């Protein structure tokens, strides 16, 4: 018996007796009790009511592949292989493993939890169960690696526009691969290059988006989630809707990028640039200047004492000078 089956039964927020749960799940009451303990260990808050049964305290937002497909436009749903997992080490790693089988399908992996989620430069990405979006897409882009300049910025624009289509306002883009809300990190992008095959670059695009998360241990930078950003507005976020919007907008943007290049996205990125006009310094300490936005290749421009300087995403990270 999997935890997910138990949580689905408890998701109505009502009290369910151990006997009724055992009957629905086809197990003993002892097995139900053990599974409740296991679910609590995974972070679900389940109340045990003596003589009555169990009740799920918090509302849950379960990922459902059928729901995601039903939301997606038919032309998008029909071109992807959607894999939704309860838990995985990393959705990017799962896409890489799938591709190693030789499949030519456009694989999209969505997970409820990552046990070894990764961010840029190998940093760990907080990936608790039931709270966020962990999504990876295995893509091919014509033109090989030489055509990929600006891809992370294109994906950032696509995520921002997806969130805006769902009612999120004031989404900012932090070069080269983060999204912010009111100066706090909301989402991150991890792009991994796999190789070239017949003139096409094989790429894995990973997206981590904070949705319901309210607590995170060991995160050094300021962060937020859609729940926290919504404040008192009462906005309710459903991860299946968000995942479908991300898939649709990212695939559409990448198709456009592959066909027409980065030019279509430069202004859309710059409209959301959180660095422009601010004094910036590289984390490594070698670069300092005022943010001027990006050039036609997606490199970030700094106005320095010695003139304008172009910063490449693969070389360096920038931060606002304190």
PDB file of C-alpha atoms in Angstrom:
ATOM      1  CA  UNK A   1       0.000   0.000   0.000  1.00  0.00           C
ATOM      2  CA  UNK A   2       1.407   3.375  -0.979  1.00  0.00           C
ATOM      3  CA  UNK A   3       1.108   6.536   1.051  1.00  0.00           C
ATOM      4  CA  UNK A   4      -0.585   8.284  -1.869  1.00  0.00           C
ATOM      5  CA  UNK A   5      -3.545   5.861  -1.825  1.00  0.00           C
ATOM      6  CA  UNK A   6      -4.100   6.595   1.876  1.00  0.00           C
ATOM      7  CA  UNK A   7      -3.821  10.356   1.397  1.00  0.00           C
ATOM      8  CA  UNK A   8      -6.323  10.281  -1.474  1.00  0.00           C
ATOM      9  CA  UNK A   9      -8.874   8.653   0.845  1.00  0.00           C
ATOM     10  CA  UNK A  10      -8.178  11.179   3.606  1.00  0.00           C
ATOM     11  CA  UNK A  11      -8.068  14.193   1.290  1.00  0.00           C
ATOM     12  CA  UNK A  12     -11.736  15.120   1.945  1.00  0.00           C
ATOM     13  CA  UNK A  13     -10.734  16.245   5.447  1.00  0.00           C
ATOM     14  CA  UNK A  14     -13.305  13.972   7.134  1.00  0.00           C
ATOM     15  CA  UNK A  15     -12.719  11.381   9.854  1.00  0.00           C
ATOM     16  CA  UNK A  16     -12.172   7.876   8.470  1.00  0.00           C
ATOM     17  CA  UNK A  17     -12.117   4.857  10.732  1.00  0.00           C
ATOM     18  CA  UNK A  18      -9.259   2.407  10.557  1.00  0.00           C
ATOM     19  CA  UNK A  19     -11.748  -0.299   9.553  1.00  0.00           C
ATOM     20  CA  UNK A  20     -13.109   1.668   6.596  1.00  0.00           C
ATOM     21  CA  UNK A  21      -9.621   2.577   5.400  1.00  0.00           C
ATOM     22  CA  UNK A  22      -8.536  -1.052   5.702  1.00  0.00           C
ATOM     23  CA  UNK A  23     -11.576  -2.126   3.652  1.00  0.00           C
ATOM     24  CA  UNK A  24     -10.953   0.399   0.874  1.00  0.00           C
ATOM     25  CA  UNK A  25      -7.236  -0.353   0.714  1.00  0.00           C
ATOM     26  CA  UNK A  26      -7.536  -4.111   1.062  1.00  0.00           C
ATOM     27  CA  UNK A  27      -5.167  -4.361   4.020  1.00  0.00           C
ATOM     28  CA  UNK A  28      -5.322  -4.927   7.760  1.00  0.00           C
ATOM     29  CA  UNK A  29      -5.969  -2.178  10.304  1.00  0.00           C
ATOM     30  CA  UNK A  30      -2.408  -2.667  11.544  1.00  0.00           C
ATOM     31  CA  UNK A  31      -1.129  -1.987   8.022  1.00  0.00           C
ATOM     32  CA  UNK A  32      -3.251   1.177   7.925  1.00  0.00           C
ATOM     33  CA  UNK A  33      -1.747   2.343  11.209  1.00  0.00           C
ATOM     34  CA  UNK A  34       1.783   1.729   9.896  1.00  0.00           C
ATOM     35  CA  UNK A  35       1.006   3.621   6.707  1.00  0.00           C
ATOM     36  CA  UNK A  36      -0.380   6.544   8.707  1.00  0.00           C
ATOM     37  CA  UNK A  37       2.908   6.666  10.650  1.00  0.00           C
ATOM     38  CA  UNK A  38       4.816   6.567   7.384  1.00  0.00           C
ATOM     39  CA  UNK A  39       2.725   9.404   5.954  1.00  0.00           C
ATOM     40  CA  UNK A  40       3.330  11.500   9.061  1.00  0.00           C
ATOM     41  CA  UNK A  41       7.031  10.866   8.638  1.00  0.00           C
ATOM     42  CA  UNK A  42       6.812  12.268   5.111  1.00  0.00           C
ATOM     43  CA  UNK A  43       5.338  15.506   6.418  1.00  0.00           C
ATOM     44  CA  UNK A  44       1.580  14.938   6.206  1.00  0.00           C
ATOM     45  CA  UNK A  45      -0.279  16.103   9.320  1.00  0.00           C
ATOM     46  CA  UNK A  46      -2.774  13.373  10.265  1.00  0.00           C
ATOM     47  CA  UNK A  47      -4.813  13.556  13.448  1.00  0.00           C
ATOM     48  CA  UNK A  48      -5.530  10.299  15.279  1.00  0.00           C
ATOM     49  CA  UNK A  49      -8.898  10.539  17.049  1.00  0.00           C
ATOM     50  CA  UNK A  50      -9.264   7.869  19.697  1.00  0.00           C
ATOM     51  CA  UNK A  51     -12.179   5.544  19.001  1.00  0.00           C
ATOM     52  CA  UNK A  52     -13.039   7.263  15.691  1.00  0.00           C
ATOM     53  CA  UNK A  53     -10.160   7.102  13.254  1.00  0.00           C
ATOM     54  CA  UNK A  54      -7.933   9.426  11.282  1.00  0.00           C
ATOM     55  CA  UNK A  55      -8.309  12.891   9.764  1.00  0.00           C
ATOM     56  CA  UNK A  56      -6.008  14.774   7.449  1.00  0.00           C
ATOM     57  CA  UNK A  57      -5.477  18.205   9.017  1.00  0.00           C
ATOM     58  CA  UNK A  58      -4.187  20.153   6.020  1.00  0.00           C
ATOM     59  CA  UNK A  59      -5.661  20.295   2.533  1.00  0.00           C
ATOM     60  CA  UNK A  60      -3.538  18.381   0.035  1.00  0.00           C
ATOM     61  CA  UNK A  61      -2.752  19.217  -3.555  1.00  0.00           C
ATOM     62  CA  UNK A  62      -2.077  15.886  -5.258  1.00  0.00           C
ATOM     63  CA  UNK A  63      -0.436  15.570  -8.653  1.00  0.00           C
ATOM     64  CA  UNK A  64      -2.563  13.696 -11.184  1.00  0.00           C
ATOM     65  CA  UNK A  65      -1.263  12.931 -14.710  1.00  0.00           C
ATOM     66  CA  UNK A  66      -4.794  12.581 -16.095  1.00  0.00           C
ATOM     67  CA  UNK A  67      -5.693  15.995 -14.680  1.00  0.00           C
ATOM     68  CA  UNK A  68      -2.587  17.606 -16.183  1.00  0.00           C
ATOM     69  CA  UNK A  69      -3.323  16.083 -19.598  1.00  0.00           C
ATOM     70  CA  UNK A  70      -6.957  17.196 -19.462  1.00  0.00           C
ATOM     71  CA  UNK A  71      -5.838  20.805 -18.856  1.00  0.00           C
ATOM     72  CA  UNK A  72      -3.211  20.831 -21.602  1.00  0.00           C
ATOM     73  CA  UNK A  73      -4.220  21.757 -25.174  1.00  0.00           C
ATOM     74  CA  UNK A  74      -4.634  18.617 -27.247  1.00  0.00           C
ATOM     75  CA  UNK A  75      -1.702  19.459 -29.542  1.00  0.00           C
ATOM     76  CA  UNK A  76       0.610  19.686 -26.520  1.00  0.00           C
ATOM     77  CA  UNK A  77      -0.767  16.644 -24.690  1.00  0.00           C
ATOM     78  CA  UNK A  78      -0.403  14.549 -27.840  1.00  0.00           C
ATOM     79  CA  UNK A  79       3.298  15.284 -28.328  1.00  0.00           C
ATOM     80  CA  UNK A  80       4.641  14.505 -24.850  1.00  0.00           C
ATOM     81  CA  UNK A  81       5.293  11.438 -22.727  1.00  0.00           C
ATOM     82  CA  UNK A  82       4.205  12.615 -19.270  1.00  0.00           C
ATOM     83  CA  UNK A  83       5.670  10.783 -16.297  1.00  0.00           C
ATOM     84  CA  UNK A  84       4.357  11.768 -12.847  1.00  0.00           C
ATOM     85  CA  UNK A  85       6.220  10.282  -9.886  1.00  0.00           C
ATOM     86  CA  UNK A  86       5.614  10.259  -6.137  1.00  0.00           C
ATOM     87  CA  UNK A  87       9.338  10.548  -5.425  1.00  0.00           C
ATOM     88  CA  UNK A  88      12.557  10.639  -7.444  1.00  0.00           C
ATOM     89  CA  UNK A  89      16.156  11.618  -6.796  1.00  0.00           C
ATOM     90  CA  UNK A  90      15.982  14.352  -9.438  1.00  0.00           C
ATOM     91  CA  UNK A  91      13.551  14.957 -12.293  1.00  0.00           C
ATOM     92  CA  UNK A  92      16.483  16.006 -14.503  1.00  0.00           C
ATOM     93  CA  UNK A  93      18.237  12.725 -13.708  1.00  0.00           C
ATOM     94  CA  UNK A  94      15.054  10.794 -14.499  1.00  0.00           C
ATOM     95  CA  UNK A  95      14.817  12.450 -17.924  1.00  0.00           C
ATOM     96  CA  UNK A  96      18.469  11.575 -18.598  1.00  0.00           C
ATOM     97  CA  UNK A  97      17.837   7.948 -17.596  1.00  0.00           C
ATOM     98  CA  UNK A  98      14.771   7.784 -19.848  1.00  0.00           C
ATOM     99  CA  UNK A  99      16.737   9.104 -22.796  1.00  0.00           C
ATOM    100  CA  UNK A 100      19.447   6.527 -22.190  1.00  0.00           C
ATOM    101  CA  UNK A 101      16.902   3.851 -23.180  1.00  0.00           C
ATOM    102  CA  UNK A 102      17.011   5.241 -26.732  1.00  0.00           C
ATOM    103  CA  UNK A 103      13.452   6.571 -26.759  1.00  0.00           C
ATOM    104  CA  UNK A 104      12.769   9.503 -29.105  1.00  0.00           C
ATOM    105  CA  UNK A 105       9.680  10.633 -27.183  1.00  0.00           C
ATOM    106  CA  UNK A 106       9.485  14.134 -25.728  1.00  0.00           C
ATOM    107  CA  UNK A 107       9.690  13.181 -22.076  1.00  0.00           C
ATOM    108  CA  UNK A 108       8.250  15.425 -19.358  1.00  0.00           C
ATOM    109  CA  UNK A 109       8.859  14.345 -15.761  1.00  0.00           C
ATOM    110  CA  UNK A 110       6.884  15.798 -12.848  1.00  0.00           C
ATOM    111  CA  UNK A 111       7.505  14.706  -9.261  1.00  0.00           C
ATOM    112  CA  UNK A 112       5.822  15.246  -5.911  1.00  0.00           C
ATOM    113  CA  UNK A 113       9.190  15.068  -4.140  1.00  0.00           C
ATOM    114  CA  UNK A 114      12.903  15.036  -4.981  1.00  0.00           C
ATOM    115  CA  UNK A 115      15.350  13.340  -2.654  1.00  0.00           C
ATOM    116  CA  UNK A 116      18.430  14.846  -4.333  1.00  0.00           C
ATOM    117  CA  UNK A 117      17.157  17.950  -6.091  1.00  0.00           C
ATOM    118  CA  UNK A 118      19.866  20.139  -7.619  1.00  0.00           C
ATOM    119  CA  UNK A 119      20.176  23.795  -8.494  1.00  0.00           C
ATOM    120  CA  UNK A 120      22.796  25.719 -10.442  1.00  0.00           C
ATOM    121  CA  UNK A 121      26.460  24.924  -9.638  1.00  0.00           C
ATOM    122  CA  UNK A 122      25.383  21.700  -7.909  1.00  0.00           C
ATOM    123  CA  UNK A 123      23.688  23.408  -4.981  1.00  0.00           C
ATOM    124  CA  UNK A 124      20.908  21.353  -3.315  1.00  0.00           C
ATOM    125  CA  UNK A 125      17.328  22.350  -4.117  1.00  0.00           C
ATOM    126  CA  UNK A 126      14.802  22.014  -1.282  1.00  0.00           C
ATOM    127  CA  UNK A 127      12.229  19.516  -2.573  1.00  0.00           C
ATOM    128  CA  UNK A 128       9.713  18.508   0.138  1.00  0.00           C
ATOM    129  CA  UNK A 129       6.738  16.303  -0.715  1.00  0.00           C
ATOM    130  CA  UNK A 130       3.363  17.760  -1.611  1.00  0.00           C
ATOM    131  CA  UNK A 131       4.422  21.405  -1.686  1.00  0.00           C
ATOM    132  CA  UNK A 132       6.083  22.508  -4.904  1.00  0.00           C
ATOM    133  CA  UNK A 133       6.579  21.871  -8.617  1.00  0.00           C
ATOM    134  CA  UNK A 134       9.598  19.806  -9.700  1.00  0.00           C
ATOM    135  CA  UNK A 135       9.432  19.536 -13.485  1.00  0.00           C
ATOM    136  CA  UNK A 136      11.898  18.545 -16.204  1.00  0.00           C
ATOM    137  CA  UNK A 137      11.556  18.417 -19.976  1.00  0.00           C
ATOM    138  CA  UNK A 138      13.821  16.536 -22.386  1.00  0.00           C
ATOM    139  CA  UNK A 139      14.130  18.715 -25.488  1.00  0.00           C
ATOM    140  CA  UNK A 140      15.906  18.765 -28.839  1.00  0.00           C
ATOM    141  CA  UNK A 141      16.870  22.069 -30.466  1.00  0.00           C
ATOM    142  CA  UNK A 142      18.036  22.475 -34.037  1.00  0.00           C
ATOM    143  CA  UNK A 143      21.456  23.993 -34.633  1.00  0.00           C
ATOM    144  CA  UNK A 144      23.429  22.177 -31.955  1.00  0.00           C
ATOM    145  CA  UNK A 145      25.038  23.761 -28.902  1.00  0.00           C
ATOM    146  CA  UNK A 146      25.925  26.930 -30.832  1.00  0.00           C
ATOM    147  CA  UNK A 147      22.214  27.775 -31.023  1.00  0.00           C
ATOM    148  CA  UNK A 148      21.566  27.642 -27.256  1.00  0.00           C
ATOM    149  CA  UNK A 149      22.684  31.121 -26.182  1.00  0.00           C
ATOM    150  CA  UNK A 150      19.837  32.659 -24.205  1.00  0.00           C
ATOM    151  CA  UNK A 151      17.890  29.421 -23.661  1.00  0.00           C
ATOM    152  CA  UNK A 152      17.714  29.809 -19.862  1.00  0.00           C
ATOM    153  CA  UNK A 153      16.367  33.344 -20.341  1.00  0.00           C
ATOM    154  CA  UNK A 154      13.742  32.090 -22.800  1.00  0.00           C
ATOM    155  CA  UNK A 155      12.601  29.511 -20.249  1.00  0.00           C
ATOM    156  CA  UNK A 156      12.483  32.255 -17.593  1.00  0.00           C
ATOM    157  CA  UNK A 157      10.212  34.363 -19.803  1.00  0.00           C
ATOM    158  CA  UNK A 158       7.992  31.332 -20.445  1.00  0.00           C
ATOM    159  CA  UNK A 159       7.646  30.603 -16.707  1.00  0.00           C
ATOM    160  CA  UNK A 160       6.890  34.249 -15.938  1.00  0.00           C
ATOM    161  CA  UNK A 161       4.221  34.384 -18.643  1.00  0.00           C
ATOM    162  CA  UNK A 162       2.734  31.092 -17.448  1.00  0.00           C
ATOM    163  CA  UNK A 163       2.435  32.456 -13.910  1.00  0.00           C
ATOM    164  CA  UNK A 164       0.992  35.728 -15.180  1.00  0.00           C
ATOM    165  CA  UNK A 165      -1.630  33.775 -17.114  1.00  0.00           C
ATOM    166  CA  UNK A 166      -2.649  32.242 -13.755  1.00  0.00           C
ATOM    167  CA  UNK A 167      -2.955  35.645 -12.077  1.00  0.00           C
ATOM    168  CA  UNK A 168       0.502  36.167 -10.543  1.00  0.00           C
ATOM    169  CA  UNK A 169       1.649  39.773 -10.872  1.00  0.00           C
ATOM    170  CA  UNK A 170       5.079  41.422 -10.545  1.00  0.00           C
ATOM    171  CA  UNK A 171       7.136  38.367 -11.473  1.00  0.00           C
ATOM    172  CA  UNK A 172      10.778  39.420 -11.810  1.00  0.00           C
ATOM    173  CA  UNK A 173      13.622  37.734 -13.691  1.00  0.00           C
ATOM    174  CA  UNK A 174      17.076  37.535 -12.076  1.00  0.00           C
ATOM    175  CA  UNK A 175      19.798  36.822 -14.614  1.00  0.00           C
ATOM    176  CA  UNK A 176      20.462  34.164 -15.616  1.00  0.00           C
ATOM    177  CA  UNK A 177      18.102  31.546 -14.211  1.00  0.00           C
ATOM    178  CA  UNK A 178      15.933  32.687 -11.266  1.00  0.00           C
ATOM    179  CA  UNK A 179      12.449  34.129 -10.900  1.00  0.00           C
ATOM    180  CA  UNK A 180      11.568  36.453  -8.044  1.00  0.00           C
ATOM    181  CA  UNK A 181       8.548  37.967  -6.382  1.00  0.00           C
ATOM    182  CA  UNK A 182       9.172  41.169  -4.425  1.00  0.00           C
ATOM    183  CA  UNK A 183      12.897  40.472  -4.357  1.00  0.00           C
ATOM    184  CA  UNK A 184      12.570  36.904  -3.061  1.00  0.00           C
ATOM    185  CA  UNK A 185      13.324  33.750  -5.029  1.00  0.00           C
ATOM    186  CA  UNK A 186      10.195  32.029  -6.310  1.00  0.00           C
ATOM    187  CA  UNK A 187      11.596  29.622  -8.909  1.00  0.00           C
ATOM    188  CA  UNK A 188      14.834  28.409 -10.442  1.00  0.00           C
ATOM    189  CA  UNK A 189      15.918  26.876 -13.736  1.00  0.00           C
ATOM    190  CA  UNK A 190      18.571  24.207 -14.287  1.00  0.00           C
ATOM    191  CA  UNK A 191      19.578  23.471 -17.885  1.00  0.00           C
ATOM    192  CA  UNK A 192      21.821  20.499 -18.620  1.00  0.00           C
ATOM    193  CA  UNK A 193      23.326  19.769 -22.031  1.00  0.00           C
ATOM    194  CA  UNK A 194      23.522  16.107 -23.000  1.00  0.00           C
ATOM    195  CA  UNK A 195      25.009  16.036 -26.462  1.00  0.00           C
ATOM    196  CA  UNK A 196      24.413  16.626 -30.153  1.00  0.00           C
ATOM    197  CA  UNK A 197      22.703  14.162 -32.450  1.00  0.00           C
ATOM    198  CA  UNK A 198      22.266  14.797 -36.183  1.00  0.00           C
ATOM    199  CA  UNK A 199      22.715  18.534 -35.734  1.00  0.00           C
ATOM    200  CA  UNK A 200      20.275  18.840 -32.825  1.00  0.00           C
ATOM    201  CA  UNK A 201      21.255  19.656 -29.258  1.00  0.00           C
ATOM    202  CA  UNK A 202      19.791  17.385 -26.594  1.00  0.00           C
ATOM    203  CA  UNK A 203      18.896  19.446 -23.543  1.00  0.00           C
ATOM    204  CA  UNK A 204      17.213  18.844 -20.190  1.00  0.00           C
ATOM    205  CA  UNK A 205      15.302  21.841 -18.822  1.00  0.00           C
ATOM    206  CA  UNK A 206      14.586  21.564 -15.098  1.00  0.00           C
ATOM    207  CA  UNK A 207      12.210  23.875 -13.224  1.00  0.00           C
ATOM    208  CA  UNK A 208      11.674  24.197  -9.483  1.00  0.00           C
ATOM    209  CA  UNK A 209       8.773  26.408  -8.420  1.00  0.00           C
ATOM    210  CA  UNK A 210       7.739  27.040  -4.814  1.00  0.00           C
ATOM    211  CA  UNK A 211       3.969  26.677  -4.502  1.00  0.00           C
ATOM    212  CA  UNK A 212       2.773  25.810  -0.987  1.00  0.00           C
ATOM    213  CA  UNK A 213       6.089  25.838   0.888  1.00  0.00           C
ATOM    214  CA  UNK A 214       6.145  27.937   4.064  1.00  0.00           C
ATOM    215  CA  UNK A 215       9.218  26.555   5.819  1.00  0.00           C
ATOM    216  CA  UNK A 216      12.628  25.548   4.473  1.00  0.00           C
ATOM    217  CA  UNK A 217      15.699  24.534   6.448  1.00  0.00           C
ATOM    218  CA  UNK A 218      19.150  25.655   5.361  1.00  0.00           C
ATOM    219  CA  UNK A 219      18.160  27.998   2.519  1.00  0.00           C
ATOM    220  CA  UNK A 220      20.627  30.880   2.528  1.00  0.00           C
ATOM    221  CA  UNK A 221      18.866  33.355   0.245  1.00  0.00           C
ATOM    222  CA  UNK A 222      15.505  35.065   0.656  1.00  0.00           C
ATOM    223  CA  UNK A 223      12.723  32.980  -0.863  1.00  0.00           C
ATOM    224  CA  UNK A 224       8.956  32.913  -1.190  1.00  0.00           C
ATOM    225  CA  UNK A 225       6.201  30.695  -2.575  1.00  0.00           C
ATOM    226  CA  UNK A 226       2.949  31.283  -4.425  1.00  0.00           C
ATOM    227  CA  UNK A 227       1.037  30.742  -1.181  1.00  0.00           C
ATOM    228  CA  UNK A 228       3.152  33.300   0.668  1.00  0.00           C
ATOM    229  CA  UNK A 229       3.020  35.757  -2.240  1.00  0.00           C
ATOM    230  CA  UNK A 230      -0.774  35.518  -2.364  1.00  0.00           C
ATOM    231  CA  UNK A 231      -0.956  36.797   1.220  1.00  0.00           C
ATOM    232  CA  UNK A 232      -4.527  37.494   2.275  1.00  0.00           C
ATOM    233  CA  UNK A 233      -5.949  37.420  -1.251  1.00  0.00           C
ATOM    234  CA  UNK A 234      -7.303  33.893  -0.737  1.00  0.00           C
ATOM    235  CA  UNK A 235      -5.866  32.676  -4.061  1.00  0.00           C
ATOM    236  CA  UNK A 236      -5.826  28.874  -4.143  1.00  0.00           C
ATOM    237  CA  UNK A 237      -3.118  27.222  -6.222  1.00  0.00           C
ATOM    238  CA  UNK A 238      -3.501  23.791  -7.795  1.00  0.00           C
ATOM    239  CA  UNK A 239      -0.247  22.168  -8.848  1.00  0.00           C
ATOM    240  CA  UNK A 240      -1.844  20.311 -11.768  1.00  0.00           C
ATOM    241  CA  UNK A 241      -2.981  23.626 -13.281  1.00  0.00           C
ATOM    242  CA  UNK A 242       0.413  25.209 -12.691  1.00  0.00           C
ATOM    243  CA  UNK A 243       2.286  22.246 -14.199  1.00  0.00           C
ATOM    244  CA  UNK A 244       0.077  22.302 -17.307  1.00  0.00           C
ATOM    245  CA  UNK A 245       0.633  26.044 -17.749  1.00  0.00           C
ATOM    246  CA  UNK A 246       4.408  25.617 -17.391  1.00  0.00           C
ATOM    247  CA  UNK A 247       4.545  22.761 -19.903  1.00  0.00           C
ATOM    248  CA  UNK A 248       2.439  24.660 -22.443  1.00  0.00           C
ATOM    249  CA  UNK A 249       4.333  27.951 -22.164  1.00  0.00           C
ATOM    250  CA  UNK A 250       7.821  26.423 -22.057  1.00  0.00           C
ATOM    251  CA  UNK A 251       7.244  24.184 -25.084  1.00  0.00           C
ATOM    252  CA  UNK A 252       5.705  27.078 -27.005  1.00  0.00           C
ATOM    253  CA  UNK A 253       8.594  29.389 -26.123  1.00  0.00           C
ATOM    254  CA  UNK A 254      11.274  26.810 -26.962  1.00  0.00           C
ATOM    255  CA  UNK A 255       9.619  26.103 -30.330  1.00  0.00           C
ATOM    256  CA  UNK A 256       9.615  29.834 -31.100  1.00  0.00           C
ATOM    257  CA  UNK A 257      13.225  30.189 -29.916  1.00  0.00           C
ATOM    258  CA  UNK A 258      14.334  27.258 -32.055  1.00  0.00           C
ATOM    259  CA  UNK A 259      12.615  28.748 -35.115  1.00  0.00           C
ATOM    260  CA  UNK A 260      13.353  32.464 -34.712  1.00  0.00           C
ATOM    261  CA  UNK A 261      16.163  32.851 -32.170  1.00  0.00           C
ATOM    262  CA  UNK A 262      16.479  34.941 -29.040  1.00  0.00           C
ATOM    263  CA  UNK A 263      15.396  38.248 -30.577  1.00  0.00           C
ATOM    264  CA  UNK A 264      11.701  37.627 -29.888  1.00  0.00           C
ATOM    265  CA  UNK A 265      12.414  37.269 -26.173  1.00  0.00           C
ATOM    266  CA  UNK A 266      14.919  40.016 -25.381  1.00  0.00           C
ATOM    267  CA  UNK A 267      12.378  42.780 -24.692  1.00  0.00           C
ATOM    268  CA  UNK A 268      10.071  40.401 -22.836  1.00  0.00           C
ATOM    269  CA  UNK A 269      12.957  39.445 -20.552  1.00  0.00           C
ATOM    270  CA  UNK A 270      14.129  43.018 -20.014  1.00  0.00           C
ATOM    271  CA  UNK A 271      10.644  44.146 -18.963  1.00  0.00           C
ATOM    272  CA  UNK A 272      11.048  41.894 -15.923  1.00  0.00           C
ATOM    273  CA  UNK A 273      14.779  42.449 -15.216  1.00  0.00           C
ATOM    274  CA  UNK A 274      15.342  42.880 -11.453  1.00  0.00           C
ATOM    275  CA  UNK A 275      18.999  43.973 -11.913  1.00  0.00           C
ATOM    276  CA  UNK A 276      18.641  46.895 -14.296  1.00  0.00           C
ATOM    277  CA  UNK A 277      19.816  50.229 -12.876  1.00  0.00           C
ATOM    278  CA  UNK A 278      21.276  48.637  -9.729  1.00  0.00           C
ATOM    279  CA  UNK A 279      24.893  48.415  -8.603  1.00  0.00           C
ATOM    280  CA  UNK A 280      25.929  44.813  -9.098  1.00  0.00           C
ATOM    281  CA  UNK A 281      28.907  42.733  -8.094  1.00  0.00           C
ATOM    282  CA  UNK A 282      29.889  39.241  -9.142  1.00  0.00           C
ATOM    283  CA  UNK A 283      29.814  36.644  -6.386  1.00  0.00           C
ATOM    284  CA  UNK A 284      33.428  35.880  -7.304  1.00  0.00           C
ATOM    285  CA  UNK A 285      34.247  39.580  -6.784  1.00  0.00           C
ATOM    286  CA  UNK A 286      35.924  40.250 -10.146  1.00  0.00           C
ATOM    287  CA  UNK A 287      33.169  42.335 -11.759  1.00  0.00           C
ATOM    288  CA  UNK A 288      31.327  45.418 -10.532  1.00  0.00           C
ATOM    289  CA  UNK A 289      29.039  47.889 -12.277  1.00  0.00           C
ATOM    290  CA  UNK A 290      25.531  49.172 -12.923  1.00  0.00           C
ATOM    291  CA  UNK A 291      23.107  46.732 -14.570  1.00  0.00           C
ATOM    292  CA  UNK A 292      22.197  47.673 -18.144  1.00  0.00           C
ATOM    293  CA  UNK A 293      20.149  44.641 -19.152  1.00  0.00           C
ATOM    294  CA  UNK A 294      21.001  41.971 -21.717  1.00  0.00           C
ATOM    295  CA  UNK A 295      22.415  42.012 -25.231  1.00  0.00           C
ATOM    296  CA  UNK A 296      21.145  40.104 -28.276  1.00  0.00           C
ATOM    297  CA  UNK A 297      22.898  36.922 -27.107  1.00  0.00           C
ATOM    298  CA  UNK A 298      21.433  37.054 -23.576  1.00  0.00           C
ATOM    299  CA  UNK A 299      24.692  38.115 -21.919  1.00  0.00           C
ATOM    300  CA  UNK A 300      24.335  40.604 -19.086  1.00  0.00           C
ATOM    301  CA  UNK A 301      25.754  44.101 -19.555  1.00  0.00           C
ATOM    302  CA  UNK A 302      27.471  46.085 -16.813  1.00  0.00           C
ATOM    303  CA  UNK A 303      28.428  49.739 -16.936  1.00  0.00           C
ATOM    304  CA  UNK A 304      31.852  49.773 -15.276  1.00  0.00           C
ATOM    305  CA  UNK A 305      34.544  52.403 -14.729  1.00  0.00           C
ATOM    306  CA  UNK A 306      36.414  51.025 -17.737  1.00  0.00           C
ATOM    307  CA  UNK A 307      33.369  50.833 -20.037  1.00  0.00           C
ATOM    308  CA  UNK A 308      30.546  48.423 -20.713  1.00  0.00           C
ATOM    309  CA  UNK A 309      31.259  44.775 -19.933  1.00  0.00           C
ATOM    310  CA  UNK A 310      29.427  41.668 -21.148  1.00  0.00           C
ATOM    311  CA  UNK A 311      28.964  38.819 -18.650  1.00  0.00           C
ATOM    312  CA  UNK A 312      28.341  35.239 -19.832  1.00  0.00           C
ATOM    313  CA  UNK A 313      25.944  33.058 -17.821  1.00  0.00           C
ATOM    314  CA  UNK A 314      28.303  30.082 -17.791  1.00  0.00           C
ATOM    315  CA  UNK A 315      31.124  32.113 -16.281  1.00  0.00           C
ATOM    316  CA  UNK A 316      29.723  34.050 -13.378  1.00  0.00           C
ATOM    317  CA  UNK A 317      26.821  34.912 -11.086  1.00  0.00           C
ATOM    318  CA  UNK A 318      25.742  38.433 -10.150  1.00  0.00           C
ATOM    319  CA  UNK A 319      24.135  39.892  -7.051  1.00  0.00           C
ATOM    320  CA  UNK A 320      22.971  43.322  -5.966  1.00  0.00           C
ATOM    321  CA  UNK A 321      25.753  45.011  -4.028  1.00  0.00           C
ATOM    322  CA  UNK A 322      24.931  45.439  -0.345  1.00  0.00           C
TER     323      UNK A 322
END
